[in-house]
Coordinates of C-alpha atoms in Angstrom, one line a residue:
M245 CA 0.0 0.0 0.0
G246 CA 1.4 3.4 -0.9
F247 CA 1.6 6.1 1.8
P248 CA -1.0 9.0 1.4
T249 CA 0.1 12.5 0.5
G250 CA 1.9 14.1 3.4
S251 CA 2.8 10.7 5.0
P252 CA 4.8 10.5 8.2
H253 CA 7.9 9.6 6.0
G254 CA 8.2 13.3 5.2
S255 CA 7.8 13.0 1.5
P256 CA 6.4 16.3 -0.1
P257 CA 3.0 16.0 -1.6
A258 CA 3.0 15.3 -5.4
R259 CA 2.6 18.4 -7.5
L260 CA -0.7 18.2 -9.4
H261 CA -1.5 20.2 -12.5
T262 CA -4.6 22.3 -11.7
S263 CA -6.5 24.9 -13.6
G264 CA -9.5 27.3 -13.2
A265 CA -11.2 27.8 -9.9
E266 CA -9.4 24.9 -8.2
G267 CA -6.0 26.4 -9.0
A268 CA -7.1 29.8 -7.8
M269 CA -8.3 28.3 -4.5
K270 CA -5.0 26.5 -3.8
K271 CA -3.0 29.6 -4.5
S272 CA -5.2 31.9 -2.5
H273 CA -5.8 29.7 0.5
P274 CA -2.5 28.4 1.9
I275 CA -4.0 27.8 5.4
R276 CA -6.6 25.5 3.8
R277 CA -3.9 23.6 2.0
T278 CA -1.9 23.1 5.2
L279 CA -5.0 21.9 7.0
L280 CA -5.7 19.3 4.3
A281 CA -2.2 18.0 4.4
T282 CA -2.3 17.7 8.2
A283 CA -5.6 15.8 8.0
A284 CA -4.1 13.4 5.4
T285 CA -1.1 12.8 7.6
V286 CA -3.3 11.9 10.6
S287 CA -5.3 9.5 8.4
G288 CA -2.2 7.8 7.1
I289 CA -0.9 7.2 10.6
V290 CA -4.3 5.7 11.7
L291 CA -4.3 3.4 8.7
L292 CA -0.8 2.2 9.4
L293 CA -1.4 1.5 13.0
S294 CA -4.5 -0.4 12.2
L295 CA -2.7 -2.9 9.9
K296 CA -2.1 -6.4 11.4
P297 CA 1.2 -8.1 10.8
A298 CA 1.2 -10.5 8.0
S299 CA 1.5 -14.2 8.7
D300 CA 5.0 -15.7 8.5
A301 CA 5.2 -17.4 5.1
G302 CA 8.4 -19.2 6.2
S303 CA 6.8 -21.1 9.1
V304 CA 6.7 -24.9 8.9
Q305 CA 3.3 -26.3 8.1
A306 CA 3.8 -29.5 10.1
G307 CA 0.1 -30.3 10.1
A308 CA 0.0 -30.7 6.3
A309 CA -0.2 -34.4 6.7
G310 CA -2.7 -34.3 9.6
G311 CA -0.2 -33.9 12.5
A312 CA -1.5 -32.2 15.5
P313 CA -0.1 -28.7 16.2
S314 CA 2.0 -28.1 19.3
A315 CA 0.9 -25.9 22.2
Q316 CA 2.5 -23.0 20.4
G317 CA 0.5 -23.6 17.3
G318 CA 3.4 -24.8 15.3
V319 CA 6.4 -27.2 15.7
A320 CA 8.1 -27.7 19.0
A321 CA 10.5 -24.9 19.9
G322 CA 14.3 -25.5 19.6
A323 CA 16.5 -26.8 16.9
Q324 CA 15.6 -30.2 15.4
T325 CA 17.5 -32.2 12.7
L326 CA 14.9 -34.3 10.9
T327 CA 15.6 -37.0 8.3
G328 CA 12.9 -37.8 5.8
T329 CA 12.1 -41.2 4.3
A330 CA 14.2 -42.4 1.4
V331 CA 11.9 -42.1 -1.7
D332 CA 12.7 -44.4 -4.6
T333 CA 12.4 -42.7 -8.0
E334 CA 12.9 -43.9 -11.6
Y335 CA 16.6 -42.8 -11.3
G336 CA 17.5 -43.6 -7.7
P337 CA 16.5 -42.8 -4.1
V338 CA 16.0 -39.3 -2.8
Q339 CA 16.3 -38.6 0.9
V340 CA 16.1 -35.1 2.5
R341 CA 17.3 -33.9 5.9
V342 CA 16.2 -30.5 7.3
T343 CA 17.0 -28.4 10.3
V344 CA 14.0 -26.8 11.9
N345 CA 14.5 -24.0 14.4
G346 CA 11.9 -21.6 15.9
G347 CA 9.2 -23.2 13.6
K348 CA 11.2 -22.5 10.4
I349 CA 13.3 -24.5 8.1
T350 CA 16.8 -23.1 8.5
N351 CA 18.7 -25.7 6.4
A352 CA 17.8 -28.4 3.9
E353 CA 20.1 -31.0 2.2
T354 CA 19.9 -34.4 0.6
V355 CA 21.2 -37.5 2.3
Q356 CA 20.7 -39.4 -0.9
Q357 CA 20.1 -38.3 -4.5
P358 CA 20.2 -39.9 -8.0
S359 CA 23.7 -40.3 -9.3
G360 CA 25.6 -41.9 -12.1
G361 CA 25.8 -40.8 -15.7
R362 CA 23.4 -38.0 -16.6
S363 CA 21.7 -38.2 -13.2
T364 CA 24.8 -36.8 -11.4
Q365 CA 24.6 -33.7 -13.6
I366 CA 20.8 -33.3 -13.1
S367 CA 21.1 -33.8 -9.3
G368 CA 24.0 -31.3 -9.1
D369 CA 21.8 -28.7 -10.8
A370 CA 18.4 -29.5 -9.2
I371 CA 19.2 -30.3 -5.6
P372 CA 20.7 -26.9 -4.6
K373 CA 17.6 -25.2 -6.1
L374 CA 15.3 -27.5 -4.2
N375 CA 17.2 -27.0 -1.0
Q376 CA 16.9 -23.2 -1.4
A377 CA 13.2 -23.5 -2.2
A378 CA 12.5 -25.6 0.9
V379 CA 14.1 -23.0 3.1
A380 CA 12.3 -20.1 1.4
A381 CA 8.9 -21.8 1.5
G382 CA 9.1 -23.4 4.9
T383 CA 7.0 -26.3 3.6
A384 CA 7.1 -29.1 1.0
D385 CA 4.9 -27.1 -1.3
I386 CA 7.7 -26.1 -3.7
D387 CA 7.9 -26.1 -7.5
A388 CA 9.6 -28.9 -9.4
V389 CA 12.9 -28.0 -11.1
S390 CA 12.6 -28.1 -14.9
G391 CA 14.2 -31.2 -16.3
A392 CA 14.3 -33.0 -12.9
T393 CA 10.7 -34.0 -12.5
Y394 CA 11.3 -37.3 -10.8
T395 CA 14.0 -36.0 -8.5
S396 CA 11.8 -33.0 -7.5
A397 CA 8.8 -35.3 -6.7
G398 CA 11.0 -37.6 -4.6
Y399 CA 12.5 -34.6 -2.8
K400 CA 9.1 -33.1 -2.0
E401 CA 7.8 -36.4 -0.6
S402 CA 10.9 -37.0 1.6
L403 CA 10.8 -33.4 2.7
Q404 CA 7.2 -33.7 3.8
S405 CA 8.0 -36.9 5.7
A406 CA 10.7 -35.0 7.6
L407 CA 8.4 -32.1 8.4
D408 CA 5.7 -34.5 9.6
Q409 CA 8.1 -35.4 12.5
A410 CA 8.5 -31.8 13.6
G411 CA 5.0 -31.6 15.0
N412 CA 5.5 -34.8 17.0
A413 CA 8.6 -33.9 19.0
Q414 CA 7.1 -32.0 22.0
D415 CA 9.0 -30.6 25.0
T416 CA 8.4 -33.8 27.0
G417 CA 11.7 -35.3 25.9
A418 CA 10.6 -36.9 22.6
Q419 CA 13.6 -38.0 20.5
V420 CA 13.7 -38.9 16.8
L421 CA 16.7 -41.2 16.3
T422 CA 17.9 -42.7 13.1
G423 CA 19.9 -45.9 13.2
S424 CA 22.9 -47.0 11.1
T425 CA 22.4 -48.2 7.6
V426 CA 22.9 -52.0 7.7
Q427 CA 23.9 -53.7 4.4
T428 CA 22.1 -57.0 3.8
E429 CA 22.3 -59.6 1.0
Y430 CA 19.3 -57.9 -0.6
G431 CA 19.9 -54.2 0.1
P432 CA 20.3 -51.7 2.9
V433 CA 18.1 -51.5 6.0
Q434 CA 17.9 -48.4 8.1
V435 CA 15.4 -47.7 11.0
R436 CA 14.2 -44.5 12.5
I437 CA 12.4 -44.4 15.8
T438 CA 10.7 -41.9 18.1
V439 CA 11.4 -42.3 21.8
S440 CA 9.3 -40.6 24.4
G441 CA 9.1 -41.2 28.1
G442 CA 11.6 -44.0 27.8
K443 CA 9.4 -45.9 25.3
I444 CA 9.5 -46.4 21.6
T445 CA 6.3 -44.6 20.3
N446 CA 7.0 -45.1 16.6
A447 CA 9.2 -47.1 14.3
E448 CA 9.7 -47.0 10.6
A449 CA 12.2 -48.1 7.9
V450 CA 14.0 -45.2 6.2
Q451 CA 15.6 -47.7 3.9
A452 CA 14.6 -51.3 3.0
P453 CA 15.4 -53.8 0.3
S454 CA 13.4 -53.2 -2.9
G455 CA 13.2 -54.5 -6.5
G456 CA 11.7 -57.7 -7.7
R457 CA 10.7 -60.1 -5.0
S458 CA 12.3 -57.9 -2.3
T459 CA 9.6 -55.2 -2.7
Q460 CA 6.9 -57.8 -1.8
I461 CA 8.9 -59.2 1.1
T462 CA 9.7 -55.7 2.5
G463 CA 6.0 -54.7 2.2
D464 CA 5.0 -57.7 4.3
S465 CA 7.8 -57.8 6.8
V466 CA 8.6 -54.1 7.7
P467 CA 5.2 -53.2 9.1
K468 CA 5.4 -56.3 11.3
L469 CA 8.9 -55.3 12.5
N470 CA 7.8 -51.8 13.2
Q471 CA 4.9 -53.0 15.3
A472 CA 7.1 -55.5 17.1
A473 CA 9.7 -52.7 17.9
V474 CA 7.0 -50.5 19.5
A475 CA 5.5 -53.4 21.4
A476 CA 8.8 -54.7 22.8
G477 CA 10.5 -51.3 23.3
T478 CA 13.8 -52.9 22.5
A479 CA 15.6 -54.5 19.5
D480 CA 15.0 -58.0 21.0
I481 CA 12.2 -58.8 18.5
D482 CA 11.5 -62.0 16.5
A483 CA 12.5 -62.2 12.9
V484 CA 9.6 -62.3 10.4
S485 CA 9.3 -65.6 8.6
G486 CA 10.6 -65.5 5.1
A487 CA 12.5 -62.2 5.7
T488 CA 15.5 -63.4 7.7
Y489 CA 18.1 -60.9 6.2
T490 CA 15.7 -57.9 6.4
S491 CA 14.8 -58.8 10.0
A492 CA 18.4 -59.1 11.0
G493 CA 19.3 -55.8 9.4
Y494 CA 16.3 -54.1 11.0
K495 CA 17.2 -55.3 14.4
E496 CA 20.8 -54.1 14.1
S497 CA 19.8 -50.7 12.8
L498 CA 17.1 -50.4 15.5
Q499 CA 19.7 -51.2 18.2
S500 CA 22.0 -48.5 16.9
A501 CA 19.2 -46.0 17.1
L502 CA 18.4 -47.1 20.7
D503 CA 22.1 -46.7 21.6
Q504 CA 21.8 -43.0 20.9
A505 CA 18.8 -42.5 23.2
G506 CA 21.0 -42.6 26.3
N507 CA 23.3 -39.9 24.9
A508 CA 20.8 -37.2 24.0
Q509 CA 19.5 -34.7 26.5
D510 CA 16.0 -33.7 27.4
T511 CA 15.7 -31.1 24.6
G512 CA 13.3 -33.2 22.7
T513 CA 15.5 -33.3 19.6
E514 CA 18.4 -35.1 18.0
V515 CA 20.4 -31.8 18.2
E516 CA 20.6 -29.9 21.4
A517 CA 18.8 -26.6 21.2
G518 CA 21.4 -23.9 21.7
G519 CA 24.4 -26.3 21.5
D520 CA 27.4 -24.6 20.0
A521 CA 30.0 -27.3 19.5
Q522 CA 32.8 -25.9 17.4
E523 CA 35.3 -27.8 15.3
D524 CA 38.7 -27.6 17.0
A525 CA 41.6 -28.9 14.9
A526 CA 43.6 -29.8 18.1
G527 CA 40.5 -31.2 19.9
E528 CA 41.0 -28.8 22.8
A529 CA 38.4 -26.7 24.5
E530 CA 38.7 -23.0 24.8
D531 CA 39.5 -21.8 28.3
T532 CA 36.6 -19.4 28.2
G533 CA 34.2 -22.2 27.3
A534 CA 32.8 -20.1 24.5
G535 CA 31.4 -22.0 21.6
Q536 CA 31.2 -25.3 23.4
A537 CA 28.2 -27.6 23.4
T538 CA 26.0 -27.5 26.5
G539 CA 25.0 -31.2 25.9
T540 CA 25.3 -34.1 23.6
Q541 CA 24.7 -33.9 19.9
V542 CA 24.2 -36.7 17.4
L543 CA 25.0 -35.3 13.9
T544 CA 24.6 -37.1 10.6
G545 CA 26.7 -36.0 7.6
S546 CA 25.7 -35.9 4.0
A547 CA 25.9 -39.1 1.9
V548 CA 28.9 -38.5 -0.4
Q549 CA 29.0 -40.4 -3.6
T550 CA 32.4 -41.9 -4.5
D551 CA 33.6 -44.0 -7.4
Y552 CA 33.0 -47.1 -5.3
G553 CA 29.8 -46.2 -3.5
P554 CA 28.3 -43.7 -1.0
V555 CA 30.0 -42.8 2.3
Q556 CA 28.0 -41.3 5.2
V557 CA 29.3 -40.5 8.6
R558 CA 27.5 -40.0 11.9
I559 CA 29.2 -38.5 15.0
T560 CA 28.5 -37.8 18.6
V561 CA 29.7 -34.4 19.9
S562 CA 29.8 -33.8 23.6
G563 CA 31.5 -30.9 25.4
G564 CA 32.8 -29.6 22.1
K565 CA 34.6 -32.8 21.2
I566 CA 33.9 -35.7 18.9
T567 CA 33.3 -38.7 21.3
N568 CA 32.2 -41.2 18.7
A569 CA 32.3 -41.6 14.9
E570 CA 30.8 -44.3 12.7
A571 CA 29.9 -44.9 9.0
L572 CA 26.2 -45.2 8.2
Q573 CA 27.1 -46.0 4.6
Q574 CA 30.3 -47.2 3.1
P575 CA 31.4 -48.9 -0.2
S576 CA 30.6 -52.6 -0.3
G577 CA 30.7 -55.5 -2.7
G578 CA 33.7 -57.4 -3.9
R579 CA 37.0 -55.8 -3.0
S580 CA 35.2 -52.7 -1.6
T581 CA 33.9 -54.7 1.4
Q582 CA 37.4 -55.7 2.5
I583 CA 38.8 -52.2 2.0
S584 CA 35.9 -50.5 3.9
G585 CA 36.3 -53.1 6.7
T586 CA 39.9 -52.0 7.1
A587 CA 39.7 -48.3 6.4
I588 CA 36.5 -47.2 8.2
P589 CA 37.6 -48.2 11.8
Q590 CA 40.8 -46.3 11.3
L591 CA 39.0 -43.3 9.9
N592 CA 36.6 -43.4 12.9
Q593 CA 39.5 -43.5 15.3
N594 CA 41.2 -40.6 13.5
A595 CA 38.1 -38.5 13.6
V596 CA 37.8 -38.9 17.4
S597 CA 41.5 -38.2 17.9
A598 CA 41.7 -35.1 15.7
G599 CA 38.3 -33.7 16.7
S600 CA 38.0 -32.4 13.1
A601 CA 37.8 -33.5 9.5
D602 CA 41.5 -32.7 9.0
I603 CA 42.5 -36.4 9.1
D604 CA 44.9 -38.4 7.0
A605 CA 43.6 -40.7 4.2
V606 CA 44.0 -44.4 4.8
S607 CA 46.5 -46.0 2.5
G608 CA 44.8 -48.0 -0.3
A609 CA 41.4 -46.4 0.4
T610 CA 41.8 -42.9 -1.1
Y611 CA 38.2 -42.6 -2.4
T612 CA 36.6 -43.9 0.7
S613 CA 38.8 -41.6 2.9
G614 CA 37.9 -38.6 0.7
G615 CA 34.2 -39.3 1.0
Y616 CA 34.5 -39.9 4.7
Q617 CA 36.2 -36.6 5.3
Q618 CA 33.6 -34.7 3.3
S619 CA 30.7 -36.3 5.1
L620 CA 32.4 -35.8 8.5
Q621 CA 32.9 -32.1 7.7
S622 CA 29.2 -31.7 6.8
A623 CA 28.3 -33.2 10.1
L624 CA 30.6 -30.9 12.0
D625 CA 29.1 -27.9 10.1
Q626 CA 25.8 -28.6 11.8
A627 CA 27.3 -28.3 15.3
G628 CA 28.0 -24.6 14.9

């Protein structure tokens, strides 16, 4: 809305071309002109004060999928790092992770995205645009990127599944915890759970075997495993008949998620609200205590594609130091399995010792080491 003539901003009234009696009146009655300008100014102030603030377009619409709003009318207060479901597309899986703070999306990135051949180029162009759109919109209602229809659709679906979690983590100590990715004979299995009041209140598979017969087996077994996890409250659940490998992977990933539950504080999120862990190349805390974490943080890095497969790192930061590091994804199959089995434990140890991503590559595992360092750095970037 434009300000009226003689607005409180002090702009001079526009000069109007007048003629005849009207022009004579304005020239012969300066007092009347002054009174009219004053009245317009008062009217403008009244109109401005009567305006209501516009609603915040960047707020997270966590209730889009039917989730109940929190007591504040939006998502729970405090920083949350939420990982969406891995969505399979025609060209590969898409999985989104967002950081939500104060009811707004402050960061968005992909944990998985299509790669290989033309897909790498398309993802490289589309994903940054989708990340930017997610932060700007604050919802999953974003436009698809031209030329990346399938990737965009998968991104939006995974983003929505992440946002759906935001409305469920209340200030009662609810935690959303994502387990390690466990490689099985038929594909990876990864479990995400919600823990509240010391109990598992929800369990789901972020990744599960798919393709051919595996899709049918997963569709039958995973819901049963989810239900069993909630009922038992532990990873000590029975395997589903006909899905031995998937069940074993599920239980292992579930246990790794539960292992995190004892480390997180009562902030109701994976990431401590207000925690300011800083990367210190020497692993030493500042004497002033500035920039140190006030609690424990479990931070998951980006999945980095290498020539031999993806590498993804998860770390635990406490008191401003890396206290644990592990690989959620690593190259596997043939020779890669042996190389990862040797290199990853050394890289984990180096990360804890250095307290930063400035670690040496393991001899004979150059690509895996490079991917590890990049994923580790993306995890540390969240701590600040």
